[in-house]
């Protein structure tokens, strides 16, 4: 019960990493909000959690839409009396070399990852500051917050920028008891990654098996994918950490692909 009665908003929690974080936090007695673009999947995830006895709420939210973010966060604060934890996790991927990348695709990815992180942070901070007992913000970065790969310019740019946003929130939030950190996973086999295996194979002219072995897992210490459970465990550790000793940091969870 490490998160007993804490109210946690997890964006992009209808799938993949966010879903596992929501399930893990619910097991630790948090009140969990599944905030996602996809309301059907968000409702299904919330229903699963409720069936197991947890308190869960699904909220439709496009994190790049200012009004939807403000309305969704206000709805959560009204229902549960505040917000203690934000997991800014919603994200997409786009594969293209810079030379062929459309401005539209650049802007779409930056809007979801960066505008989304800013808008959800701002909306939640207001409640965390007002409550007098602070809170914690966790951004879903990536090894691509530290390293580059070809074909992923907007993703690498956005994930690097999250570290900057996190450090500012850590500095501004400290006086209000708000901590901010970034988790930087290696490759995790979620729908986001499954989609890019054939896309990368096509762009690079290699087989899907070669993409997995020689692109995605090449630099790991053991050729293994990181799992959603690995990432959720680190999110729990950060969310339950009791004070400002651990703030403004980025933690890489990648089977050694990237070493600090
Ligand atoms: P996923 O595709 O399984 O889940 C992403 C979720 O985000 C989906 O439920 C989707 O509906 C939601 N979403 C997309 N756009 C949204 C928007 N505008 N507003 C609200 N919700 C939206 O992907 P995942 O692999 O679980 O990725 C989650 C996060 O983890 C992303 O930020 C991703 O960049 C990051 N990440 C993933 C990996 C990986 O290998 N899978 C590695 C490092 C970082």
mmCIF file of C-alpha atoms and ligand atoms in Angstrom:
data_model
loop_
_atom_site.group_PDB
_atom_site.id
_atom_site.type_symbol
_atom_site.label_atom_id
_atom_site.label_comp_id
_atom_site.label_asym_id
_atom_site.label_seq_id
_atom_site.Cartn_x
_atom_site.Cartn_y
_atom_site.Cartn_z
ATOM 1 C CA UNK A 1 0.000 0.000 0.000
ATOM 2 C CA UNK A 2 2.858 2.347 -0.877
ATOM 3 C CA UNK A 3 0.526 4.821 -2.610
ATOM 4 C CA UNK A 4 -2.466 4.577 -0.303
ATOM 5 C CA UNK A 5 -5.082 7.232 -1.159
ATOM 6 C CA UNK A 6 -2.765 9.018 -3.584
ATOM 7 C CA UNK A 7 -4.536 10.283 -6.706
ATOM 8 C CA UNK A 8 -2.505 9.404 -9.808
ATOM 9 C CA UNK A 9 -3.233 10.625 -13.332
ATOM 10 C CA UNK A 10 -1.532 8.440 -15.943
ATOM 11 C CA UNK A 11 -1.735 9.738 -19.510
ATOM 12 C CA UNK A 12 -1.736 7.182 -22.317
ATOM 13 C CA UNK A 13 -2.761 4.557 -19.748
ATOM 14 C CA UNK A 14 -5.073 2.626 -22.065
ATOM 15 C CA UNK A 15 -2.110 0.698 -23.530
ATOM 16 C CA UNK A 16 1.473 -0.446 -23.040
ATOM 17 C CA UNK A 17 3.679 1.171 -20.398
ATOM 18 C CA UNK A 18 0.994 3.531 -19.057
ATOM 19 C CA UNK A 19 -1.434 0.657 -18.566
ATOM 20 C CA UNK A 20 1.093 -1.332 -16.538
ATOM 21 C CA UNK A 21 1.857 1.738 -14.407
ATOM 22 C CA UNK A 22 -1.883 2.208 -13.755
ATOM 23 C CA UNK A 23 -2.229 -1.460 -12.752
ATOM 24 C CA UNK A 24 0.863 -1.311 -10.510
ATOM 25 C CA UNK A 25 -0.265 1.900 -8.812
ATOM 26 C CA UNK A 26 -3.771 0.468 -8.286
ATOM 27 C CA UNK A 27 -2.236 -2.587 -6.572
ATOM 28 C CA UNK A 28 -0.466 -0.131 -4.254
ATOM 29 C CA UNK A 29 -3.846 1.416 -3.357
ATOM 30 C CA UNK A 30 -3.630 4.601 -5.430
ATOM 31 C CA UNK A 31 -6.772 6.083 -6.977
ATOM 32 C CA UNK A 32 -5.877 5.800 -10.637
ATOM 33 C CA UNK A 33 -7.020 7.949 -13.547
ATOM 34 C CA UNK A 34 -6.688 6.459 -17.030
ATOM 35 C CA UNK A 35 -6.369 9.578 -19.214
ATOM 36 C CA UNK A 36 -6.248 8.644 -22.884
ATOM 37 C CA UNK A 37 -7.276 9.660 -26.366
ATOM 38 C CA UNK A 38 -8.878 6.247 -26.805
ATOM 39 C CA UNK A 39 -11.917 6.296 -24.488
ATOM 40 C CA UNK A 40 -13.056 2.719 -25.235
ATOM 41 C CA UNK A 41 -9.697 1.244 -24.197
ATOM 42 C CA UNK A 42 -9.475 3.661 -21.237
ATOM 43 C CA UNK A 43 -12.919 2.542 -20.041
ATOM 44 C CA UNK A 44 -11.928 -1.115 -20.451
ATOM 45 C CA UNK A 45 -8.737 -0.594 -18.422
ATOM 46 C CA UNK A 46 -10.610 1.307 -15.685
ATOM 47 C CA UNK A 47 -13.276 -1.425 -15.560
ATOM 48 C CA UNK A 48 -10.589 -4.140 -15.152
ATOM 49 C CA UNK A 49 -9.063 -2.225 -12.257
ATOM 50 C CA UNK A 50 -12.444 -1.635 -10.608
ATOM 51 C CA UNK A 51 -13.210 -5.359 -10.883
ATOM 52 C CA UNK A 52 -10.087 -6.083 -8.859
ATOM 53 C CA UNK A 53 -11.312 -3.697 -6.147
ATOM 54 C CA UNK A 54 -9.329 -0.599 -7.108
ATOM 55 C CA UNK A 55 -10.619 2.952 -7.456
ATOM 56 C CA UNK A 56 -10.198 3.905 -11.111
ATOM 57 C CA UNK A 57 -11.604 6.522 -13.462
ATOM 58 C CA UNK A 58 -11.347 6.823 -17.259
ATOM 59 C CA UNK A 59 -11.037 10.334 -18.695
ATOM 60 C CA UNK A 60 -10.955 11.237 -22.401
ATOM 61 C CA UNK A 61 -7.989 13.457 -22.963
ATOM 62 C CA UNK A 62 -5.959 14.486 -25.968
ATOM 63 C CA UNK A 63 -2.900 15.724 -24.069
ATOM 64 C CA UNK A 64 -2.120 18.222 -26.827
ATOM 65 C CA UNK A 65 -5.525 19.905 -26.410
ATOM 66 C CA UNK A 66 -5.386 22.634 -23.744
ATOM 67 C CA UNK A 67 -9.102 22.604 -23.034
ATOM 68 C CA UNK A 68 -9.381 18.818 -22.776
ATOM 69 C CA UNK A 69 -6.401 18.690 -20.411
ATOM 70 C CA UNK A 70 -7.741 21.446 -18.149
ATOM 71 C CA UNK A 71 -11.244 19.973 -18.117
ATOM 72 C CA UNK A 72 -9.989 16.430 -17.489
ATOM 73 C CA UNK A 73 -7.692 17.424 -14.620
ATOM 74 C CA UNK A 74 -10.442 19.587 -13.062
ATOM 75 C CA UNK A 75 -12.829 16.617 -13.277
ATOM 76 C CA UNK A 76 -10.299 14.447 -11.405
ATOM 77 C CA UNK A 77 -9.698 17.080 -8.722
ATOM 78 C CA UNK A 78 -13.463 17.520 -8.222
ATOM 79 C CA UNK A 79 -14.025 13.779 -7.883
ATOM 80 C CA UNK A 80 -11.034 12.848 -5.745
ATOM 81 C CA UNK A 81 -10.225 16.152 -4.004
ATOM 82 C CA UNK A 82 -6.855 16.784 -5.664
ATOM 83 C CA UNK A 83 -3.997 15.336 -7.706
ATOM 84 C CA UNK A 84 -0.863 13.839 -6.092
ATOM 85 C CA UNK A 85 0.917 12.107 -8.970
ATOM 86 C CA UNK A 86 1.159 12.884 -12.694
ATOM 87 C CA UNK A 87 2.661 10.332 -15.033
ATOM 88 C CA UNK A 88 3.104 12.187 -18.325
ATOM 89 C CA UNK A 89 3.365 9.159 -20.570
ATOM 90 C CA UNK A 90 1.142 9.501 -23.672
ATOM 91 C CA UNK A 91 3.191 9.301 -26.824
ATOM 92 C CA UNK A 92 3.552 8.210 -30.430
ATOM 93 C CA UNK A 93 6.437 7.424 -32.763
ATOM 94 C CA UNK A 94 7.113 8.517 -36.314
ATOM 95 C CA UNK A 95 9.733 6.998 -38.604
ATOM 96 C CA UNK A 96 11.202 9.148 -41.411
ATOM 97 C CA UNK A 97 14.572 10.580 -42.344
ATOM 98 C CA UNK A 98 14.780 14.341 -41.681
ATOM 99 C CA UNK A 99 15.026 15.049 -45.396
ATOM 100 C CA UNK A 100 11.578 13.526 -46.015
ATOM 101 C CA UNK A 101 9.875 14.470 -42.745
ATOM 102 C CA UNK A 102 6.766 16.605 -43.245
ATOM 103 C CA UNK A 103 6.279 19.652 -41.037
ATOM 104 C CA UNK A 104 2.866 18.232 -40.147
ATOM 105 C CA UNK A 105 4.364 15.012 -38.743
ATOM 106 C CA UNK A 106 7.084 16.960 -36.910
ATOM 107 C CA UNK A 107 4.477 19.196 -35.291
ATOM 108 C CA UNK A 108 2.124 16.335 -34.416
ATOM 109 C CA UNK A 109 4.781 14.415 -32.541
ATOM 110 C CA UNK A 110 6.153 17.496 -30.756
ATOM 111 C CA UNK A 111 2.600 18.509 -29.785
ATOM 112 C CA UNK A 112 1.771 15.168 -28.171
ATOM 113 C CA UNK A 113 5.071 14.696 -26.357
ATOM 114 C CA UNK A 114 6.012 18.249 -25.422
ATOM 115 C CA UNK A 115 2.826 20.336 -25.446
ATOM 116 C CA UNK A 116 1.213 17.357 -23.716
ATOM 117 C CA UNK A 117 3.860 17.255 -20.987
ATOM 118 C CA UNK A 118 3.608 21.012 -20.445
ATOM 119 C CA UNK A 119 -0.197 21.203 -20.425
ATOM 120 C CA UNK A 120 -0.702 18.269 -18.066
ATOM 121 C CA UNK A 121 2.085 19.472 -15.770
ATOM 122 C CA UNK A 122 0.646 22.985 -15.551
ATOM 123 C CA UNK A 123 -2.860 21.743 -14.847
ATOM 124 C CA UNK A 124 -1.697 19.307 -12.136
ATOM 125 C CA UNK A 125 0.792 21.687 -10.484
ATOM 126 C CA UNK A 126 -2.022 24.117 -9.680
ATOM 127 C CA UNK A 127 -3.677 21.418 -7.547
ATOM 128 C CA UNK A 128 -0.405 20.142 -6.057
ATOM 129 C CA UNK A 129 0.654 23.664 -4.999
ATOM 130 C CA UNK A 130 -2.793 24.504 -3.627
ATOM 131 C CA UNK A 131 -3.072 21.325 -1.544
ATOM 132 C CA UNK A 132 -0.086 22.178 0.655
ATOM 133 C CA UNK A 133 1.182 18.582 0.525
ATOM 134 C CA UNK A 134 2.956 18.696 -2.835
ATOM 135 C CA UNK A 135 3.173 15.842 -5.281
ATOM 136 C CA UNK A 136 5.307 14.199 -7.902
ATOM 137 C CA UNK A 137 5.583 14.477 -11.675
ATOM 138 C CA UNK A 138 7.132 11.674 -13.716
ATOM 139 C CA UNK A 139 7.845 12.112 -17.411
ATOM 140 C CA UNK A 140 8.164 9.134 -19.736
ATOM 141 C CA UNK A 141 11.401 9.904 -21.515
ATOM 142 C CA UNK A 142 13.402 7.275 -23.366
ATOM 143 C CA UNK A 143 16.971 6.227 -24.034
ATOM 144 C CA UNK A 144 16.247 8.711 -26.830
ATOM 145 C CA UNK A 145 16.323 11.429 -24.136
ATOM 146 C CA UNK A 146 20.088 10.756 -24.084
ATOM 147 C CA UNK A 147 20.981 9.131 -27.423
ATOM 148 C CA UNK A 148 19.960 9.633 -31.039
ATOM 149 C CA UNK A 149 18.906 7.103 -33.649
ATOM 150 C CA UNK A 150 18.365 7.750 -37.332
ATOM 151 C CA UNK A 151 14.766 8.189 -38.591
ATOM 152 C CA UNK A 152 13.431 9.532 -35.270
ATOM 153 C CA UNK A 153 14.221 13.268 -35.288
ATOM 154 C CA UNK A 154 11.057 14.668 -33.662
ATOM 155 C CA UNK A 155 10.948 11.857 -31.083
ATOM 156 C CA UNK A 156 14.615 12.287 -30.094
ATOM 157 C CA UNK A 157 14.201 16.086 -29.946
ATOM 158 C CA UNK A 158 11.062 15.853 -27.796
ATOM 159 C CA UNK A 159 12.492 13.225 -25.447
ATOM 160 C CA UNK A 160 15.663 15.301 -24.889
ATOM 161 C CA UNK A 161 13.499 18.362 -24.170
ATOM 162 C CA UNK A 162 11.534 16.529 -21.463
ATOM 163 C CA UNK A 163 14.687 16.416 -19.355
ATOM 164 C CA UNK A 164 14.897 20.214 -19.523
ATOM 165 C CA UNK A 165 11.242 20.609 -18.562
ATOM 166 C CA UNK A 166 11.697 18.162 -15.687
ATOM 167 C CA UNK A 167 14.663 20.098 -14.273
ATOM 168 C CA UNK A 168 12.715 23.364 -14.311
ATOM 169 C CA UNK A 169 9.708 21.735 -12.600
ATOM 170 C CA UNK A 170 12.071 20.212 -10.007
ATOM 171 C CA UNK A 171 13.503 23.665 -9.233
ATOM 172 C CA UNK A 172 10.188 25.535 -9.209
ATOM 173 C CA UNK A 173 8.268 22.767 -7.467
ATOM 174 C CA UNK A 174 10.657 22.172 -4.568
ATOM 175 C CA UNK A 175 9.267 24.977 -2.430
ATOM 176 C CA UNK A 176 5.827 23.384 -2.800
ATOM 177 C CA UNK A 177 6.961 19.810 -2.108
ATOM 178 C CA UNK A 178 6.706 18.831 -5.768
ATOM 179 C CA UNK A 179 9.369 16.511 -7.215
ATOM 180 C CA UNK A 180 9.927 15.807 -10.918
ATOM 181 C CA UNK A 181 11.873 12.999 -12.572
ATOM 182 C CA UNK A 182 12.189 11.280 -15.948
ATOM 183 C CA UNK A 183 12.180 7.551 -16.692
ATOM 184 C CA UNK A 184 14.161 6.614 -19.803
ATOM 185 C CA UNK A 185 13.237 3.104 -21.015
ATOM 186 C CA UNK A 186 14.967 1.120 -23.728
ATOM 187 C CA UNK A 187 12.827 -0.779 -26.238
ATOM 188 C CA UNK A 188 9.625 -2.222 -24.730
ATOM 189 C CA UNK A 189 7.373 -4.463 -26.894
ATOM 190 C CA UNK A 190 4.223 -2.345 -26.832
ATOM 191 C CA UNK A 191 2.010 -1.461 -29.836
ATOM 192 C CA UNK A 192 4.227 1.614 -30.337
ATOM 193 C CA UNK A 193 7.255 -0.620 -30.957
ATOM 194 C CA UNK A 194 5.438 -3.425 -32.802
ATOM 195 C CA UNK A 195 4.348 -0.840 -35.384
ATOM 196 C CA UNK A 196 7.862 0.440 -36.031
ATOM 197 C CA UNK A 197 9.534 -2.966 -36.552
ATOM 198 C CA UNK A 198 8.163 -3.382 -40.128
ATOM 199 C CA UNK A 199 8.505 0.388 -40.760
ATOM 200 C CA UNK A 200 12.208 0.349 -39.851
ATOM 201 C CA UNK A 201 12.763 -2.866 -41.824
ATOM 202 C CA UNK A 202 11.367 -1.128 -44.901
ATOM 203 C CA UNK A 203 13.325 2.133 -44.401
ATOM 204 C CA UNK A 204 16.610 0.320 -43.691
ATOM 205 C CA UNK A 205 16.147 -2.488 -46.238
ATOM 206 C CA UNK A 206 16.675 -5.275 -43.664
ATOM 207 C CA UNK A 207 14.486 -8.015 -42.172
ATOM 208 C CA UNK A 208 12.269 -7.514 -39.109
ATOM 209 C CA UNK A 209 14.446 -9.966 -37.148
ATOM 210 C CA UNK A 210 17.489 -7.864 -38.040
ATOM 211 C CA UNK A 211 15.716 -4.723 -36.840
ATOM 212 C CA UNK A 212 15.131 -6.383 -33.457
ATOM 213 C CA UNK A 213 18.600 -7.893 -33.110
ATOM 214 C CA UNK A 214 20.850 -5.361 -34.835
ATOM 215 C CA UNK A 215 18.976 -2.090 -34.309
ATOM 216 C CA UNK A 216 16.763 -2.276 -31.223
ATOM 217 C CA UNK A 217 18.698 -4.610 -28.921
ATOM 218 C CA UNK A 218 22.219 -4.409 -30.374
ATOM 219 C CA UNK A 219 23.691 -2.247 -27.613
ATOM 220 C CA UNK A 220 21.983 -3.961 -24.650
ATOM 221 C CA UNK A 221 24.115 -6.120 -22.332
ATOM 222 C CA UNK A 222 21.958 -9.221 -22.873
ATOM 223 C CA UNK A 223 19.851 -8.813 -26.049
ATOM 224 C CA UNK A 224 16.657 -8.453 -23.984
ATOM 225 C CA UNK A 225 13.694 -6.125 -24.328
ATOM 226 C CA UNK A 226 12.816 -3.976 -21.306
ATOM 227 C CA UNK A 227 9.300 -4.844 -20.068
ATOM 228 C CA UNK A 228 6.345 -2.694 -19.089
ATOM 229 C CA UNK A 229 6.657 -4.212 -15.588
ATOM 230 C CA UNK A 230 10.292 -3.050 -15.323
ATOM 231 C CA UNK A 231 9.250 0.505 -16.151
ATOM 232 C CA UNK A 232 6.234 0.398 -13.812
ATOM 233 C CA UNK A 233 8.470 -0.736 -10.946
ATOM 234 C CA UNK A 234 10.732 2.296 -11.431
ATOM 235 C CA UNK A 235 7.677 4.572 -11.649
ATOM 236 C CA UNK A 236 6.471 3.159 -8.323
ATOM 237 C CA UNK A 237 9.869 3.706 -6.723
ATOM 238 C CA UNK A 238 9.900 7.341 -7.892
ATOM 239 C CA UNK A 239 6.258 8.009 -6.995
ATOM 240 C CA UNK A 240 6.636 6.576 -3.481
ATOM 241 C CA UNK A 241 9.965 8.286 -2.739
ATOM 242 C CA UNK A 242 9.346 10.463 0.294
ATOM 243 C CA UNK A 243 11.294 13.681 -0.266
ATOM 244 C CA UNK A 244 13.214 16.087 -2.505
ATOM 245 C CA UNK A 245 16.453 14.060 -2.290
ATOM 246 C CA UNK A 246 15.412 12.462 -5.577
ATOM 247 C CA UNK A 247 14.320 15.202 -7.962
ATOM 248 C CA UNK A 248 15.393 16.560 -11.334
ATOM 249 C CA UNK A 249 16.837 13.153 -12.293
ATOM 250 C CA UNK A 250 16.512 10.870 -15.292
ATOM 251 C CA UNK A 251 16.752 7.124 -14.725
ATOM 252 C CA UNK A 252 17.604 4.831 -17.640
ATOM 253 C CA UNK A 253 15.973 1.376 -17.661
ATOM 254 C CA UNK A 254 17.337 -0.281 -20.801
ATOM 255 C CA UNK A 255 19.285 -3.499 -20.149
ATOM 256 C CA UNK A 256 22.436 -1.412 -20.329
ATOM 257 C CA UNK A 257 21.805 -0.029 -23.831
ATOM 258 C CA UNK A 258 22.708 3.400 -22.497
ATOM 259 C CA UNK A 259 24.992 3.794 -19.484
ATOM 260 C CA UNK A 260 25.248 7.164 -17.774
HETATM 261 P P1 LIG B 1 1.458 2.559 -26.666
HETATM 262 O O1 LIG B 1 1.219 2.884 -28.090
HETATM 263 O O2 LIG B 1 1.301 1.160 -26.193
HETATM 264 O O3 LIG B 1 0.548 3.490 -25.729
HETATM 265 C C1 LIG B 1 0.442 4.871 -25.945
HETATM 266 C C2 LIG B 1 -0.900 5.345 -25.417
HETATM 267 O O4 LIG B 1 -0.924 6.766 -25.579
HETATM 268 C C3 LIG B 1 -2.098 4.784 -26.193
HETATM 269 O O5 LIG B 1 -3.080 4.304 -25.287
HETATM 270 C C4 LIG B 1 -2.623 5.980 -26.982
HETATM 271 O O6 LIG B 1 -4.038 5.956 -27.171
HETATM 272 C C5 LIG B 1 -2.201 7.126 -26.073
HETATM 273 N N1 LIG B 1 -2.100 8.394 -26.775
HETATM 274 C C6 LIG B 1 -1.545 8.651 -27.984
HETATM 275 N N2 LIG B 1 -1.687 9.939 -28.295
HETATM 276 C C7 LIG B 1 -2.345 10.521 -27.267
HETATM 277 C C8 LIG B 1 -2.800 11.853 -27.016
HETATM 278 N N3 LIG B 1 -2.622 12.838 -27.896
HETATM 279 N N4 LIG B 1 -3.445 12.092 -25.835
HETATM 280 C C9 LIG B 1 -3.662 11.084 -24.953
HETATM 281 N N5 LIG B 1 -3.275 9.820 -25.155
HETATM 282 C C10 LIG B 1 -2.625 9.543 -26.301
HETATM 283 O O7 LIG B 1 2.936 3.102 -26.378
HETATM 284 P P2 LIG B 1 3.988 2.825 -25.189
HETATM 285 O O8 LIG B 1 5.122 2.099 -25.795
HETATM 286 O O9 LIG B 1 3.340 2.312 -23.976
HETATM 287 O O10 LIG B 1 4.491 4.331 -24.947
HETATM 288 C C11 LIG B 1 4.196 5.077 -23.800
HETATM 289 C C12 LIG B 1 5.299 6.104 -23.596
HETATM 290 O O11 LIG B 1 6.538 5.421 -23.375
HETATM 291 C C13 LIG B 1 5.516 7.040 -24.784
HETATM 292 O O12 LIG B 1 5.769 8.341 -24.315
HETATM 293 C C14 LIG B 1 6.752 6.463 -25.440
HETATM 294 O O13 LIG B 1 7.478 7.423 -26.152
HETATM 295 C C15 LIG B 1 7.507 5.989 -24.209
HETATM 296 N N6 LIG B 1 8.537 4.998 -24.492
HETATM 297 C C16 LIG B 1 8.214 3.814 -25.097
HETATM 298 C C17 LIG B 1 9.217 2.907 -25.348
HETATM 299 C C18 LIG B 1 8.930 1.594 -26.023
HETATM 300 O O14 LIG B 1 9.907 0.945 -26.454
HETATM 301 N N7 LIG B 1 7.690 1.145 -26.114
HETATM 302 C C19 LIG B 1 10.556 3.184 -24.997
HETATM 303 C C20 LIG B 1 10.835 4.405 -24.391
HETATM 304 C C21 LIG B 1 9.826 5.305 -24.150
#
